[in-house]
Structures are given as structure tokens and as C-alpha cells.
mmCIF file of C-alpha atoms in Angstrom:
data_model
loop_
_atom_site.group_PDB
_atom_site.id
_atom_site.type_symbol
_atom_site.label_atom_id
_atom_site.label_comp_id
_atom_site.label_asym_id
_atom_site.label_seq_id
_atom_site.Cartn_x
_atom_site.Cartn_y
_atom_site.Cartn_z
ATOM 1 C CA MET A 1 9.007 -9.066 4.928
ATOM 2 C CA PRO A 2 6.766 -8.682 7.971
ATOM 3 C CA GLU A 3 5.237 -11.890 9.295
ATOM 4 C CA GLY A 4 1.551 -12.784 9.447
ATOM 5 C CA LEU A 5 0.309 -10.908 6.389
ATOM 6 C CA SER A 6 -2.399 -12.152 4.051
ATOM 7 C CA MET A 7 -1.469 -13.063 0.478
ATOM 8 C CA TYR A 8 -2.725 -9.768 -0.971
ATOM 9 C CA ALA A 9 -1.132 -7.695 1.819
ATOM 10 C CA GLU A 10 2.202 -9.349 0.995
ATOM 11 C CA LYS A 11 1.692 -8.636 -2.706
ATOM 12 C CA VAL A 12 0.865 -4.962 -2.034
ATOM 13 C CA TYR A 13 3.770 -4.599 0.417
ATOM 14 C CA ASN A 14 6.222 -6.109 -2.091
ATOM 15 C CA ALA A 15 4.920 -3.932 -4.945
ATOM 16 C CA MET A 16 5.222 -0.788 -2.836
ATOM 17 C CA THR A 17 8.727 -1.766 -1.696
ATOM 18 C CA SER A 18 9.990 -2.528 -5.199
ATOM 19 C CA SER A 19 8.457 0.700 -6.553
ATOM 20 C CA GLY A 20 10.023 2.821 -3.832
ATOM 21 C CA ILE A 21 6.742 4.075 -2.354
ATOM 22 C CA ASP A 22 8.399 4.653 0.992
ATOM 23 C CA SER A 23 7.891 8.324 1.836
ATOM 24 C CA GLU A 24 5.189 10.969 1.767
ATOM 25 C CA GLU A 25 6.860 12.575 -1.259
ATOM 26 C CA LYS A 26 6.625 9.296 -3.220
ATOM 27 C CA MET A 27 3.156 8.179 -2.085
ATOM 28 C CA ALA A 28 0.760 6.554 -4.537
ATOM 29 C CA ASN A 29 -3.011 6.361 -4.694
ATOM 30 C CA ALA A 30 -4.915 3.072 -4.631
ATOM 31 C CA GLU A 31 -5.332 3.070 -8.432
ATOM 32 C CA LYS A 32 -1.552 3.170 -8.930
ATOM 33 C CA ILE A 33 -1.079 0.309 -6.442
ATOM 34 C CA VAL A 34 -3.802 -1.696 -8.226
ATOM 35 C CA SER A 35 -1.897 -1.277 -11.495
ATOM 36 C CA LEU A 36 1.373 -2.317 -9.840
ATOM 37 C CA THR A 37 -0.073 -5.477 -8.278
ATOM 38 C CA LYS A 38 -2.502 -6.362 -11.074
ATOM 39 C CA ALA A 39 -4.932 -7.410 -8.324
ATOM 40 C CA PRO A 40 -8.612 -6.464 -7.999
ATOM 41 C CA LYS A 41 -9.165 -3.057 -6.380
ATOM 42 C CA ASN A 42 -11.259 -4.405 -3.497
ATOM 43 C CA PHE A 43 -8.448 -6.812 -2.531
ATOM 44 C CA VAL A 44 -5.862 -4.024 -2.728
ATOM 45 C CA LEU A 45 -7.990 -1.752 -0.533
ATOM 46 C CA ARG A 46 -8.427 -4.546 2.012
ATOM 47 C CA ALA A 47 -4.679 -5.222 1.942
ATOM 48 C CA LEU A 48 -3.932 -1.511 2.462
ATOM 49 C CA ASP A 49 -6.285 -1.495 5.480
ATOM 50 C CA GLU A 50 -4.491 -4.546 6.874
ATOM 51 C CA LEU A 51 -1.069 -2.947 6.353
ATOM 52 C CA GLN A 52 -2.306 0.268 7.981
ATOM 53 C CA SER A 53 -3.596 -1.608 11.026
ATOM 54 C CA LYS A 54 -0.171 -3.238 11.430
ATOM 55 C CA GLY A 55 1.565 0.144 11.157
ATOM 56 C CA LEU A 56 3.373 -0.698 7.920
ATOM 57 C CA VAL A 57 1.550 1.768 5.668
ATOM 58 C CA LYS A 58 0.433 5.327 6.270
ATOM 59 C CA ARG A 59 -2.624 6.847 4.566
ATOM 60 C CA LYS A 60 -2.739 10.556 3.835
ATOM 61 C CA ALA A 61 -5.997 12.232 2.803
ATOM 62 C CA ARG A 62 -5.650 14.486 -0.215
ATOM 63 C CA GLU A 63 -8.071 16.499 -2.348
ATOM 64 C CA LYS A 64 -8.899 13.856 -4.943
ATOM 65 C CA ALA A 65 -7.650 10.475 -3.733
ATOM 66 C CA ALA A 66 -5.867 9.376 -0.601
ATOM 67 C CA GLY A 67 -2.186 8.537 -0.907
ATOM 68 C CA TYR A 68 -0.397 5.595 0.682
ATOM 69 C CA TYR A 69 3.259 5.001 1.528
ATOM 70 C CA LEU A 70 5.331 2.537 3.538
ATOM 71 C CA THR A 71 6.325 3.603 7.033
ATOM 72 C CA LEU A 72 8.804 0.779 7.670
ATOM 73 C CA LYS A 73 11.619 -0.052 5.324
ATOM 74 C CA PRO A 74 12.425 -3.746 4.766
#
């Protein structure tokens, strides 16, 4: 677990790790991550931004919804 993450960023990181969202082929949209964490969407989006800024998550623009996946394995 990376250090210095907010509570929701930790929750999102753990959910993505346990669900195996760790490559572009397995990426998930924000709605899927919201359902995994059972956290409010605005908190999940903020957590994804935080994880992106720390280089832990990559965002890929797609036609309908952006996809997210972990760039660093635990």
C-alpha cells in the first residue's frame, strides 16, 4: 500500500487491487469502481484523481466513459 493516501484513495486502490484492475485490458470505468467500493461517486472520482496525480492509476479516454487501471502493482 502506498503511503500518504486519503481514506477514499486507499479504499479505491484496495478495491482495484483485489479486483485485478491492473492493466489496460482489465480497466474499469468509474461506475464499476463506485460499485466495488460502495462509496459515493464524487469521492471515488476525487480518489481516482489523487491516485492519478501520484502515478498509481492511469486514465484512458474511451468513446463512452474513461477507463482506469493501476500502473503499479502492490
